[in-house]
Each structure stands twice: as C-alpha cells, then as structure tokens.
Amino acid sequence: MVDLVALATVSANALTTAAGTAAWAEIRERVVRMLARADNTPDGRAETLADLDRTAGEVAAADPRRAEDAQRRAANTWRHRFLDLLEQSVGDDREALLGGLEELAALARDRSAGGGITVSGNVNVQATNGSVAAHHIGRVDQGWFPDTEGRGPTGRSPDLSVGRDAYTVHEPPYLPPLRWPVQVGGVPHPAAAFRPRPAVREGALRVGASAAQVLSGGAGTGKTQLAARYAREALASGTELVLWVDASLVAGIVSAYAEAGTRVHVTGRNREETARAFLDWLTVTDRSWLVVLDGLTDLEAARPWWPLPTRSGRVLATTRRRDAAVTAADRVLVEVGAFTAEESVEYVRERFAAVGMAHLGDSRTADLAEYLGHLPLALAHAATLMIDEYLGCSAYLDRLTDRVRTLGELLTPEADVDGYGRSVAASLLTALESADRRGPTGFAGPALRLAAHLDPAGHPDGLWATAAVGAYLGADPDRARAAMRLLHQHHLLQHADGTVRLHPLTARAAREATPADELPALAETLTAALAELRAALPATAGPVLDANAAALADHLPHLAPAPAPTRSVPEPPPATDLYGLFS
C-alpha cells in the first residue's frame, strides 16, 4: 500500500527540483492537469499556474547560499497542499490524484537536469516508520535529486533516499489527521452593547475580498472590536483556519505564525523557519483561512510577514497608521472613525437600559457624547463608571469639566485597574514612539503638546510654518510641517482642508503629560505663532484665531498677565488678551 505522506513528499520534491530545468514546462502542465479535478474552474487553473510560477520564481531568485533552503520551503508547501487534497478527495477524484502524483514522481525519476535518463518499470514508494537515518543525496545515474527535509506531521523531518529503481522515505511516527476548523490566538470577546458599524462593514469587510483589508483609526475607535466580530463570523461561516495575531511587535507575528505552523503540521528547524514555512503554506493551501494582524505599528519591519490574499484566504489588519506604507497595491485602507452623534447617544442609552438604569441618560446625554468626541472606547468606559457610581450624564459631565481631577480619574472606575484613562496615556506614548521612529526624530512629542493647547475644533495649518513654531522645535518650516503630518499619519491629529484638529481626549491626555517647566515656553511660542498668523492671514481668519487664543488662555490661565491690546478698539475681546503676553 502506498504511503500518502511518502508519495506527497516525493512528488513535491520532484516538482521543486524541476524548477528552472528543461523538465519544468512538462511538470508544470502535469500538475495543473492533476489538480484540475479538485478545482476545474478557470480561476482555479489560473491560480494554480500562478502558484507554480511563484514557486519557480522564488527558487530561481534565491541567493545561491540559501538555494537549498528555498527549495526545501517550496517543497514543504507543495507537500502539504498535496496532502490536503488527498485528505479532501474521495472516489474517482482520489484515484486520479494518486495516479497523477505517481506519474509526477516517475517523470522526475526519468529525467535529469541536463538531458535525462529512462528507467523502466514503476516507481516504488515505501515508508519506513520510525527511521531517522541521516542522508545525503547526490548524483544518481546521471540524475540529481536535492537533499530534502520537508517536514512531516510530527514536526520532524522525513528522510528521502534514492536507489536506482526506488525512492524510500523514512518517516517519523505518524500523527492522526488534523481536525478542522483550527483557531490560533485569542479573539477578543465582544464589548457590551457592541455596535456593528454597518457603514464600515459595507465599505471594507467583504467576504471573499481579493485584497487585504486594513482598518485604520485612532485609539478607541473600535478597530479591534470590528476585526474580532469579523473573525467570529468567519469561524461561524466555516472558515477552516482563523489566526489572531498581536502584531504590535514583529516578534509577536513570528511567534504566532510559528504556533500556527505547528498546529497545521507545517514546521521547520526553528521558530523563524516554521513561521516562514507557515507563510508559504498559506499561499498554496486550498483550506480557507483568515489572518488578523491586530495593532500593526512598524509596517516596514512587518512587510516580509504580510500574507498574500488568495482565492481561499483573506487578511485583515488594524493599525493607527494611515500613510502610504499602509496602502500597498494589495491592500484596501478603510478609515474607522468615531460614532456619529446618533450612534453615541443610542450606545449610552443601550448600556443604561441593559442594567435597568435608563434614567441615567438624562437631558445632557448628547452633550456628554459630544464632550467625549463620540469615541467608542471613551463612551464605553464612561458608561461603565456612571453605572458603577450611579451617576447621571449631567453629574458626570460636570466631573469631566473639573480641571482638578485627571483624565485617568474621570474615565476609570476604581475597580478597573486597566481603565481607559490610563490606556489613553499608554496608547498616546506608544503612538508617539512609533512616530518618532519614523522621523523627523524627536519632534512628535513637542509638536503634539503644541497642538494640544489650542482649540480642538481646529487651527490653520499655516501655524506650522511660523518662525515661532520653527524656533520651538528647532526646525525649518518644512521639517515642522513634516512633524505635524507625522502626527496625522499616526492618527494623533487630523489634517485636512488646511485645518489641523485634535480629538479633545487626546489633547487632554497630552496636556496632562506636559512637564510643568515646559509650559512657559510653550505658551510664549503659541502666542507668538498666533500673532504671526493674524498678520499673515486675511481678516476672515480672525474668529478661528480668536478661538485658538481663547483655548490657550483657558488651558494656561496662570500664564496670562494683563493683556496688551493688539487692535485699536476700546474693549478688545478676551480672545486677544494673549497676544501681548511676551512683548
């Protein structure tokens, strides 16, 4: 009886050995015909051809010093594809597949790289379970067959030796077949009163999408919850492999892939090799799969670990980034923002109604949602605190406007040691570190602190070209503007239509993290910058500049001495008071 693991191993090695030789065209066509019964659609044939050409290209492009490793990885992925097909096929389809694999092995035995030899008789494939004999395969009767270490289902290497008339595969003890579906990584539980955000789903999360979907948004917009909902739906709909990856560090991606490779019996000699083998397996398997990369920060370092979407596989990622690195050719960027005003109010009222406290949603519920910037996570934590402390929206809004208490105290229930107030600061620090790594180095923090002391509703982007801001950052206008754009790319602020806006909670967290000894210089810088803008911009910009001056005075009242009028009017409005501060 033919051992299926041995047959798949020999056939996969025959395929990859032929890449780049005179035998490739014939073997390529035979593999396409062999797999046609498994998927006889035109798209299926085209995808198989693309997979074969990708294999040939990777083997041919490999560094000569790593050619053997490249060939081994390619053989490993095709070996598992053949095994998957054998496991799924029945009846005549199975017999046809077995016959095709035996022909493939025989064809490789009949040819060499340079011209070929002919051996009469059938190829004999036999397994010797438990043997782990060392081997090295060199030239045999004018033919050559590379050293092969395709990984077996135990995670150990099957050994392949070649005689004149037979291949012999020495395979470690066999494990039972996998049980599908397979889930790797913990998919987050649904949040209370979760809202599905149909507008986002209609724009991005399409089953069978040919491009990776990237959910991009600031902290607390609900990206992870949307991705988790999609992952649970994928499992419920029969997706055979769902992998949830904490992608904040590349090491976490490698670790998750290595675990997944072990779970689906695709392994290597170490963790990284197993992770790469799993990534290769994703490109050729007919199993349906979904990989979720949650919290991507360093997109440049993660690029080699980004799976290619296939006809049976999909990739979904979440990130705070929204720069050009996110929008590669095979990715669709989807912005995930805050709730609408209606969604915010409905969410808060649903939370209260679920625990029999609907009366907490009083006449100022909409005002509270507005103050929190309609941010889903902020609303969730605020609702939790109000329920725990039996506070109505009016009473809680009064607390939020209290400058004595910190954001952490206002948004975090006493029992919640990992509450939102602390997570805002942690998220802010992470995003700033990520921005600083991409440069201009060292500008992200000071630039955010400047923006945080202005009006969250927006300030003119010309502020970043003023001499005052340039002097404060130690940068020319181009680099100062680049620092602002860097904050935009990491969802720390919003730059559009000539206006720069900051979420009020991000602004408050940044203000609370500003060292006290920096405040005088910061106030002087912004006062001078707003004065420069007033001289440079048309009179129609006056109300916007007044609002920003008023916000600065409100945030730093202790740095606002008696005003020096800047206009020849009897009673200058309070918003202009700051312009004479440091003259």
Coordinates of C-alpha atoms in Angstrom, one line a residue:
M1 CA 0.0 0.0 0.0
V2 CA 1.4 3.4 -1.0
D3 CA 2.1 5.7 2.0
L4 CA 0.5 9.0 1.3
V5 CA 3.0 11.1 3.2
A6 CA 5.8 9.5 1.3
L7 CA 4.1 10.0 -2.1
A8 CA 3.4 13.6 -1.4
T9 CA 7.0 14.2 -0.2
V10 CA 8.5 12.6 -3.4
S11 CA 6.1 14.4 -5.7
A12 CA 6.7 17.8 -4.1
N13 CA 10.4 17.3 -4.3
A14 CA 10.1 16.3 -8.0
L15 CA 8.2 19.5 -8.6
T16 CA 10.6 21.9 -7.0
T17 CA 13.7 20.1 -8.3
A18 CA 12.4 20.6 -11.9
A19 CA 12.1 24.4 -11.4
G20 CA 14.5 26.2 -13.8
T21 CA 15.3 23.0 -15.7
A22 CA 14.2 21.7 -19.1
A23 CA 11.7 19.5 -17.4
W24 CA 9.8 22.4 -15.8
A25 CA 7.3 23.1 -18.6
E26 CA 6.1 19.5 -18.8
I27 CA 5.9 19.0 -15.0
R28 CA 4.1 22.4 -14.6
E29 CA 1.4 21.3 -17.1
R30 CA 1.1 17.9 -15.5
V31 CA 0.5 19.5 -12.0
V32 CA -2.2 21.8 -13.5
R33 CA -4.0 18.9 -15.1
M34 CA -3.6 16.8 -12.0
L35 CA -5.2 19.5 -9.8
A36 CA -8.0 20.3 -12.3
R37 CA -10.3 17.7 -10.8
A38 CA -10.0 19.3 -7.4
D39 CA -10.9 22.7 -8.9
N40 CA -11.9 22.7 -12.6
T41 CA -12.9 26.4 -12.8
P42 CA -10.9 28.8 -15.0
D43 CA -10.0 30.8 -11.9
G44 CA -8.7 27.7 -10.2
R45 CA -6.5 26.8 -13.1
A46 CA -5.2 30.3 -13.3
E47 CA -4.4 30.4 -9.6
T48 CA -2.6 27.0 -9.7
L49 CA -0.5 28.3 -12.6
A50 CA 0.3 31.5 -10.6
D51 CA 1.3 29.4 -7.6
L52 CA 3.6 27.2 -9.7
D53 CA 5.2 30.3 -11.4
R54 CA 5.7 31.8 -7.9
T55 CA 7.4 28.7 -6.8
A56 CA 9.7 28.7 -9.8
G57 CA 10.5 32.4 -9.3
E58 CA 11.3 32.0 -5.7
V59 CA 13.6 29.1 -6.3
A60 CA 15.4 30.8 -9.2
A61 CA 15.8 34.1 -7.3
A62 CA 17.2 32.6 -4.1
D63 CA 20.7 33.5 -3.1
P64 CA 23.0 30.6 -4.1
R65 CA 24.0 30.2 -0.4
R66 CA 20.3 29.8 0.5
A67 CA 19.1 27.9 -2.6
E68 CA 18.7 24.7 -0.7
D69 CA 16.6 26.3 2.0
A70 CA 14.4 28.0 -0.6
Q71 CA 13.9 24.7 -2.4
R72 CA 13.1 22.9 0.9
R73 CA 10.5 25.5 1.9
A74 CA 8.9 25.3 -1.6
A75 CA 8.8 21.5 -1.5
N76 CA 7.3 21.7 2.0
T77 CA 4.4 23.9 1.0
W78 CA 3.5 21.7 -2.1
R79 CA 3.8 18.6 0.0
H80 CA 1.1 19.9 2.4
R81 CA -1.0 21.0 -0.5
F82 CA -0.9 17.5 -2.0
L83 CA -1.7 16.0 1.4
D84 CA -4.7 18.4 1.9
L85 CA -6.1 17.5 -1.5
L86 CA -5.7 13.7 -0.8
E87 CA -7.5 14.1 2.5
Q88 CA -10.4 16.0 0.9
S89 CA -10.8 13.9 -2.2
V90 CA -12.9 10.7 -2.5
G91 CA -13.7 8.1 -5.1
D92 CA -12.6 8.6 -8.6
D93 CA -11.1 12.1 -7.8
R94 CA -8.9 10.5 -5.2
E95 CA -7.7 7.8 -7.6
A96 CA -7.0 10.3 -10.3
L97 CA -4.9 12.4 -7.8
L98 CA -3.0 9.4 -6.6
G99 CA -2.2 8.4 -10.2
G100 CA -1.1 11.9 -11.0
L101 CA 1.3 12.0 -8.1
E102 CA 2.8 8.7 -9.0
E103 CA 3.3 9.9 -12.6
L104 CA 4.9 13.0 -11.3
A105 CA 7.4 11.0 -9.2
A106 CA 8.1 8.7 -12.2
L107 CA 8.6 11.6 -14.5
A108 CA 11.2 13.1 -12.2
R109 CA 12.9 9.8 -12.0
D110 CA 13.1 9.6 -15.7
R111 CA 14.8 13.0 -16.2
S112 CA 17.9 14.7 -15.2
A113 CA 18.7 18.4 -15.2
G114 CA 20.8 18.1 -18.3
G115 CA 19.1 15.7 -20.6
G116 CA 17.5 12.8 -18.8
I117 CA 17.7 9.0 -18.4
T118 CA 15.0 6.4 -18.7
V119 CA 14.2 3.7 -16.2
S120 CA 11.7 1.0 -17.0
G121 CA 9.1 -0.1 -14.5
N122 CA 7.1 1.6 -11.9
V123 CA 8.4 3.9 -9.2
N124 CA 8.2 2.2 -5.8
V125 CA 7.4 4.4 -2.9
Q126 CA 7.6 2.9 0.5
A127 CA 7.6 4.2 4.1
T128 CA 9.8 3.1 7.0
N129 CA 8.1 4.5 10.1
G130 CA 10.3 5.5 12.9
S131 CA 13.5 5.6 11.0
V132 CA 15.5 8.8 11.3
A133 CA 18.6 7.7 9.4
A134 CA 20.8 10.5 8.2
H135 CA 21.2 11.0 4.5
H136 CA 22.7 13.0 1.7
I137 CA 21.5 12.7 -1.8
G138 CA 23.9 13.4 -4.6
R139 CA 24.2 12.3 -8.3
V140 CA 22.5 9.0 -9.1
D141 CA 22.8 7.6 -12.6
Q142 CA 23.1 11.0 -14.4
G143 CA 20.1 12.3 -12.5
W144 CA 20.3 14.5 -9.4
F145 CA 17.9 15.0 -6.5
P146 CA 18.4 17.6 -3.8
D147 CA 18.7 16.9 -0.1
T148 CA 15.1 17.1 1.1
E149 CA 13.8 17.8 4.6
G150 CA 10.2 18.6 4.0
R151 CA 8.6 18.5 7.4
G152 CA 6.3 15.6 8.5
P153 CA 3.1 15.8 10.5
T154 CA 5.1 15.2 13.7
G155 CA 7.2 18.3 13.2
R156 CA 10.3 16.2 12.4
S157 CA 12.0 15.7 9.1
P158 CA 11.2 12.8 6.8
D159 CA 14.3 11.4 5.2
L160 CA 14.4 10.7 1.5
S161 CA 16.9 8.3 -0.1
V162 CA 17.2 7.3 -3.7
G163 CA 18.1 4.0 -5.2
R164 CA 18.3 3.0 -8.9
D165 CA 14.6 2.0 -9.1
A166 CA 13.0 3.4 -6.0
Y167 CA 12.6 6.3 -3.6
T168 CA 12.5 5.3 0.1
V169 CA 11.1 7.8 2.6
H170 CA 11.9 7.2 6.3
E171 CA 9.1 9.0 8.1
P172 CA 8.8 9.6 11.9
P173 CA 5.7 8.1 13.6
Y174 CA 2.5 9.3 12.1
L175 CA 0.1 11.7 13.9
P176 CA -3.7 11.5 13.4
P177 CA -5.1 13.8 10.8
L178 CA -5.9 17.4 11.7
R179 CA -9.4 18.3 12.9
W180 CA -10.7 21.4 11.2
P181 CA -11.5 24.2 11.8
V182 CA -8.4 25.4 13.6
Q183 CA -8.3 28.7 15.7
V184 CA -5.0 30.1 16.8
G185 CA -4.8 33.1 19.1
G186 CA -7.4 34.6 21.4
V187 CA -10.1 36.5 19.5
P188 CA -11.3 39.3 21.9
H189 CA -14.8 38.9 23.4
P190 CA -17.5 41.3 22.2
A191 CA -17.8 44.6 24.0
A192 CA -21.0 45.4 25.9
A193 CA -23.6 47.0 23.6
F194 CA -21.4 46.4 20.6
R195 CA -22.4 48.3 17.5
P196 CA -21.7 46.7 14.2
R197 CA -20.9 49.9 12.3
P198 CA -22.7 48.9 9.0
A199 CA -21.1 51.8 7.1
V200 CA -17.6 50.5 7.9
R201 CA -18.6 46.9 7.0
E202 CA -20.2 47.9 3.7
G203 CA -17.1 49.8 2.8
A204 CA -14.5 47.2 3.7
L205 CA -15.3 43.8 5.3
R206 CA -16.4 41.9 2.2
V207 CA -16.3 38.1 2.3
G208 CA -14.0 36.9 -0.4
A209 CA -12.2 40.2 -0.9
S210 CA -9.2 39.8 -3.1
A211 CA -7.2 42.5 -1.3
A212 CA -6.2 42.7 2.4
Q213 CA -8.5 45.0 4.4
V214 CA -6.7 47.5 6.7
L215 CA -8.8 49.2 9.4
S216 CA -7.1 52.4 10.2
G217 CA -8.2 54.7 13.0
G218 CA -7.1 56.4 16.2
A219 CA -7.1 54.9 19.7
G220 CA -10.5 53.9 20.9
T221 CA -12.4 54.0 17.6
G222 CA -13.3 50.3 17.8
K223 CA -11.0 48.8 15.2
T224 CA -10.1 45.7 17.2
Q225 CA -13.8 45.0 18.1
L226 CA -14.8 45.2 14.4
A227 CA -12.0 42.9 13.5
A228 CA -12.9 40.5 16.3
R229 CA -16.5 40.5 15.1
Y230 CA -15.4 39.6 11.6
A231 CA -13.2 36.8 12.9
R232 CA -16.0 35.2 14.9
E233 CA -18.3 35.5 11.8
A234 CA -15.6 33.7 9.7
L235 CA -15.4 30.8 12.2
A236 CA -19.2 30.6 12.2
S237 CA -19.4 30.5 8.4
G238 CA -16.9 27.6 8.2
T239 CA -13.5 29.2 7.6
E240 CA -11.1 26.4 8.3
L241 CA -8.2 28.4 9.9
V242 CA -8.6 31.7 11.8
L243 CA -5.3 33.2 13.2
W244 CA -5.5 36.2 15.5
V245 CA -2.1 37.9 15.9
D246 CA -1.0 40.6 18.3
A247 CA 1.0 42.5 15.6
S248 CA 2.3 45.4 17.8
L249 CA 5.8 43.8 17.6
V250 CA 7.3 41.8 14.7
A251 CA 8.5 39.2 17.2
G252 CA 4.8 38.6 18.1
I253 CA 3.9 38.0 14.5
V254 CA 6.7 35.5 14.1
S255 CA 5.7 33.7 17.3
A256 CA 2.1 33.5 16.2
Y257 CA 3.0 32.1 12.8
A258 CA 5.3 29.5 14.3
E259 CA 2.5 28.4 16.6
A260 CA 0.1 28.2 13.7
G261 CA 2.6 26.3 11.6
T262 CA 2.9 23.7 14.4
R263 CA -0.9 23.4 14.7
V264 CA -1.3 22.7 11.0
H265 CA 1.7 20.4 10.9
V266 CA 4.0 22.7 8.9
T267 CA 7.3 23.0 10.8
G268 CA 10.9 23.9 10.4
R269 CA 14.2 23.5 12.2
N270 CA 13.5 26.6 14.5
R271 CA 10.8 29.1 15.2
E272 CA 11.5 31.5 12.4
E273 CA 11.8 28.7 9.8
T274 CA 8.5 27.3 11.0
A275 CA 6.9 30.8 10.7
R276 CA 8.2 31.2 7.1
A277 CA 7.0 27.7 6.2
F278 CA 3.6 28.6 7.5
L279 CA 3.5 31.8 5.5
D280 CA 4.5 29.7 2.4
W281 CA 1.7 27.2 3.2
L282 CA -0.9 30.0 3.2
T283 CA -0.1 30.8 -0.4
V284 CA -0.8 27.3 -1.8
T285 CA -3.3 25.6 0.6
D286 CA -6.8 25.1 -0.6
R287 CA -8.0 25.4 3.0
S288 CA -10.0 28.6 3.7
W289 CA -8.2 30.9 6.1
L290 CA -8.3 34.3 7.8
V291 CA -5.3 36.0 9.3
V292 CA -6.0 39.1 11.5
L293 CA -3.0 41.3 12.3
D294 CA -4.2 43.4 15.2
G295 CA -2.4 46.6 16.2
L296 CA 0.3 46.9 13.5
T297 CA 2.8 49.7 14.3
D298 CA 6.0 49.0 12.4
L299 CA 4.7 48.3 8.9
E300 CA 8.1 48.5 7.4
A301 CA 9.6 45.7 9.6
A302 CA 6.4 43.7 9.2
R303 CA 6.4 43.8 5.4
P304 CA 8.1 40.4 4.9
W305 CA 5.5 38.8 7.2
W306 CA 2.4 40.1 5.4
P307 CA 0.4 37.1 3.9
L308 CA -0.7 37.3 0.3
P309 CA -4.5 37.1 0.0
T310 CA -5.6 34.1 -2.1
R311 CA -8.8 32.7 -3.5
S312 CA -9.4 30.9 -0.3
G313 CA -7.6 33.2 2.2
R314 CA -8.1 36.7 3.5
V315 CA -6.1 39.2 5.5
L316 CA -7.5 41.8 7.9
A317 CA -5.3 44.3 9.8
T318 CA -5.8 47.1 12.2
T319 CA -3.4 50.0 12.7
R320 CA -3.2 53.6 13.8
R321 CA -1.1 54.3 10.7
R322 CA -2.7 55.8 7.5
D323 CA 0.4 56.8 5.5
A324 CA 1.5 55.5 2.1
A325 CA 3.1 52.4 3.6
V326 CA -0.4 51.1 4.6
T327 CA -1.8 51.4 1.1
A328 CA 0.2 48.8 -0.9
A329 CA -1.2 47.5 -4.1
D330 CA -2.8 44.5 -2.5
R331 CA -4.4 46.4 0.4
V332 CA -7.6 48.4 0.9
L333 CA -7.4 51.2 3.5
V334 CA -10.6 51.7 5.5
E335 CA -10.9 54.7 7.9
V336 CA -12.6 53.8 11.2
G337 CA -13.6 57.0 13.0
A338 CA -15.8 57.9 15.9
F339 CA -19.5 57.1 16.3
T340 CA -22.0 59.5 14.7
A341 CA -23.9 61.7 17.2
E342 CA -26.9 59.4 16.9
E343 CA -24.8 56.3 17.4
S344 CA -23.2 57.7 20.5
V345 CA -26.5 58.5 22.2
E346 CA -28.0 55.2 21.3
Y347 CA -25.0 53.4 22.6
V348 CA -25.1 55.1 26.0
R349 CA -28.8 54.6 26.4
E350 CA -28.5 50.9 25.4
R351 CA -25.8 50.4 28.1
F352 CA -28.1 52.0 30.8
A353 CA -31.2 50.2 29.7
A354 CA -29.4 46.8 29.8
V355 CA -28.9 47.2 33.6
G356 CA -32.2 48.8 34.4
M357 CA -30.8 52.3 34.8
A358 CA -32.3 54.1 31.7
H359 CA -32.9 57.2 33.9
L360 CA -29.2 57.9 34.0
G361 CA -29.5 59.0 30.3
D362 CA -30.8 62.5 31.0
S363 CA -31.2 65.7 29.0
R364 CA -27.4 66.1 28.7
T365 CA -26.6 62.7 27.2
A366 CA -25.9 64.3 23.8
D367 CA -23.7 66.9 25.4
L368 CA -21.7 64.2 27.2
A369 CA -21.2 62.3 24.0
E370 CA -20.0 65.5 22.2
Y371 CA -17.5 66.2 25.0
L372 CA -16.1 62.7 24.7
G373 CA -15.8 63.2 20.9
H374 CA -18.1 60.3 20.2
L375 CA -15.2 58.0 20.7
P376 CA -16.5 54.4 21.3
L377 CA -14.0 53.3 23.9
A378 CA -14.3 56.6 25.9
L379 CA -18.1 56.2 25.8
A380 CA -17.8 52.6 27.0
H381 CA -15.6 53.4 29.9
A382 CA -17.7 56.5 30.8
A383 CA -20.9 54.4 30.8
T384 CA -19.2 51.8 33.0
L385 CA -18.2 54.4 35.5
M386 CA -21.6 56.0 35.6
I387 CA -23.3 52.7 36.1
D388 CA -20.9 51.7 38.9
E389 CA -21.2 55.0 40.7
Y390 CA -24.9 55.6 39.8
L391 CA -24.2 58.9 38.1
G392 CA -26.4 60.6 35.5
C393 CA -25.0 62.1 32.4
S394 CA -25.3 65.7 33.8
A395 CA -23.4 64.9 37.0
Y396 CA -20.7 63.1 35.1
L397 CA -20.3 65.9 32.6
D398 CA -19.8 68.3 35.5
R399 CA -17.0 66.0 36.7
L400 CA -15.4 65.9 33.3
T401 CA -15.1 69.7 33.1
D402 CA -13.4 69.7 36.6
R403 CA -9.8 70.5 35.9
V404 CA -8.7 69.3 39.4
R405 CA -9.1 65.7 38.5
T406 CA -7.1 63.9 35.9
L407 CA -8.4 62.1 32.8
G408 CA -7.5 58.8 34.4
E409 CA -9.6 59.5 37.5
L410 CA -12.5 60.8 35.4
L411 CA -12.7 57.8 33.0
T412 CA -11.6 54.9 35.1
P413 CA -13.8 53.1 37.7
E414 CA -12.0 52.4 41.0
A415 CA -12.1 48.6 40.3
D416 CA -10.8 48.9 36.8
V417 CA -7.0 48.9 37.2
D418 CA -6.5 48.9 33.4
G419 CA -9.1 51.6 32.7
Y420 CA -9.5 53.9 29.8
G421 CA -7.8 56.9 31.4
R422 CA -4.6 55.0 31.8
S423 CA -4.9 53.4 28.5
V424 CA -5.2 56.8 26.8
A425 CA -1.8 57.8 28.2
A426 CA -0.3 54.4 27.3
S427 CA -1.7 54.5 23.8
L428 CA -0.5 58.1 23.3
L429 CA 3.0 57.1 24.4
T430 CA 3.1 54.1 22.0
A431 CA 1.9 56.2 19.1
L432 CA 4.4 58.9 19.8
E433 CA 7.2 56.4 20.0
S434 CA 6.1 54.9 16.7
A435 CA 6.0 58.4 15.1
D436 CA 9.4 59.3 16.5
R437 CA 11.0 56.2 15.0
R438 CA 9.9 57.3 11.5
G439 CA 11.2 60.8 11.9
P440 CA 11.8 63.7 12.0
T441 CA 13.2 62.2 15.2
G442 CA 12.3 63.9 18.5
F443 CA 9.6 66.2 17.1
A444 CA 6.5 64.2 17.6
G445 CA 6.1 64.9 21.4
P446 CA 6.8 68.6 21.3
A447 CA 4.6 69.0 18.2
L448 CA 1.6 67.2 19.9
R449 CA 2.0 69.3 23.0
L450 CA 1.7 72.5 20.9
A451 CA -1.4 71.3 19.2
A452 CA -3.0 70.1 22.4
H453 CA -3.1 73.6 23.9
L454 CA -5.0 75.0 21.0
D455 CA -8.7 74.7 20.1
P456 CA -9.6 71.1 19.4
A457 CA -12.0 72.3 16.7
G458 CA -9.0 73.3 14.6
H459 CA -6.2 75.7 13.9
P460 CA -4.8 76.9 10.5
D461 CA -2.0 74.6 9.2
G462 CA 0.0 77.7 8.5
L463 CA 0.8 77.8 12.2
W464 CA 3.5 75.1 11.4
A465 CA 5.3 77.4 9.0
T466 CA 5.6 80.3 11.6
A467 CA 9.0 81.3 12.9
A468 CA 7.9 80.8 16.5
V469 CA 7.0 77.2 16.0
G470 CA 10.1 76.6 14.0
A471 CA 12.3 78.0 16.8
Y472 CA 10.4 76.0 19.4
L473 CA 11.0 72.7 17.5
G474 CA 14.5 73.7 16.3
A475 CA 13.4 73.0 12.7
D476 CA 12.8 74.8 9.4
P477 CA 9.2 75.2 8.2
D478 CA 9.4 72.0 6.0
R479 CA 10.5 69.9 8.9
A480 CA 8.0 71.5 11.3
R481 CA 5.2 70.7 8.9
A482 CA 6.6 67.2 8.4
A483 CA 6.3 66.7 12.2
M484 CA 2.6 67.7 12.1
R485 CA 2.0 65.4 9.1
L486 CA 3.7 62.5 11.1
L487 CA 1.1 63.0 13.9
H488 CA -1.6 62.9 11.3
Q489 CA -0.3 59.6 9.8
H490 CA -0.5 58.0 13.3
H491 CA -4.0 59.3 14.0
L492 CA -2.8 61.6 16.7
L493 CA -4.4 64.6 15.0
Q494 CA -6.4 65.2 11.8
H495 CA -5.0 67.4 9.0
A496 CA -7.4 68.2 6.2
D497 CA -8.6 71.2 4.1
G498 CA -5.9 73.5 5.6
T499 CA -7.1 72.8 9.2
V500 CA -5.5 70.8 12.0
R501 CA -7.8 69.2 14.5
L502 CA -7.1 67.2 17.7
H503 CA -9.5 64.9 19.5
P504 CA -10.4 66.5 22.8
L505 CA -9.4 63.4 24.9
T506 CA -6.1 63.1 23.1
A507 CA -5.5 66.8 23.7
R508 CA -6.3 66.5 27.4
A509 CA -4.1 63.5 27.8
A510 CA -1.2 65.3 26.1
R511 CA -1.7 68.4 28.2
E512 CA -1.7 66.4 31.4
A513 CA 1.6 64.7 30.3
T514 CA 3.3 68.0 29.5
P515 CA 6.1 68.8 32.1
A516 CA 5.3 72.0 34.1
D517 CA 8.7 73.5 33.3
E518 CA 7.8 73.4 29.6
L519 CA 4.6 75.4 29.8
P520 CA 6.0 79.0 29.8
A521 CA 8.0 78.4 26.6
L522 CA 5.0 76.6 25.1
A523 CA 2.6 79.5 25.9
E524 CA 5.1 82.0 24.5
T525 CA 5.6 80.0 21.3
L526 CA 1.8 79.7 20.6
T527 CA 1.1 83.3 21.5
A528 CA 3.8 84.5 19.0
A529 CA 2.7 82.0 16.4
L530 CA -1.0 83.1 16.5
A531 CA 0.2 86.7 16.3
E532 CA 2.2 85.8 13.2
L533 CA -0.9 84.2 11.6
R534 CA -3.0 87.2 12.4
A535 CA -0.6 89.4 10.5
A536 CA -0.4 87.0 7.6
L537 CA -3.9 85.7 7.1
P538 CA -7.0 87.7 5.9
A539 CA -9.4 89.2 8.3
T540 CA -11.8 86.4 7.8
A541 CA -9.5 84.1 9.8
G542 CA -10.0 86.3 12.9
P543 CA -12.7 84.2 14.5
V544 CA -10.7 81.0 14.2
L545 CA -7.6 82.7 15.6
D546 CA -9.6 84.2 18.4
A547 CA -11.0 80.8 19.3
N548 CA -7.5 79.3 19.5
A549 CA -6.2 82.2 21.6
A550 CA -9.1 81.7 24.0
A551 CA -8.4 78.0 24.2
L552 CA -4.7 78.7 25.1
A553 CA -5.8 81.2 27.7
D554 CA -8.2 78.7 29.1
H555 CA -5.6 75.9 29.3
L556 CA -2.9 78.1 30.8
P557 CA -4.6 80.8 32.8
H558 CA -1.7 81.2 35.2
L559 CA 0.4 82.4 32.2
A560 CA -2.0 85.1 31.1
P561 CA -1.0 88.5 32.6
A562 CA -2.9 91.8 32.0
P563 CA -3.4 92.0 28.2
A564 CA -1.8 94.4 25.8
P565 CA -4.4 95.4 23.2
T566 CA -3.5 94.5 19.7
R567 CA -6.3 96.4 18.0
S568 CA -7.4 100.0 18.2
V569 CA -10.8 99.2 19.8
P570 CA -12.0 100.4 23.2
E571 CA -12.6 96.9 24.6
P572 CA -10.7 94.1 23.0
P573 CA -12.4 90.7 23.4
P574 CA -10.8 88.3 25.8
A575 CA -9.6 86.0 23.0
T576 CA -7.0 88.7 22.0
D577 CA -5.6 89.0 25.5
L578 CA -2.7 86.6 24.9
Y579 CA -1.2 88.4 22.0
G580 CA 0.6 90.9 24.3
L581 CA 1.8 88.3 26.8
F582 CA 5.5 88.3 26.0
S583 CA 6.0 91.6 24.2

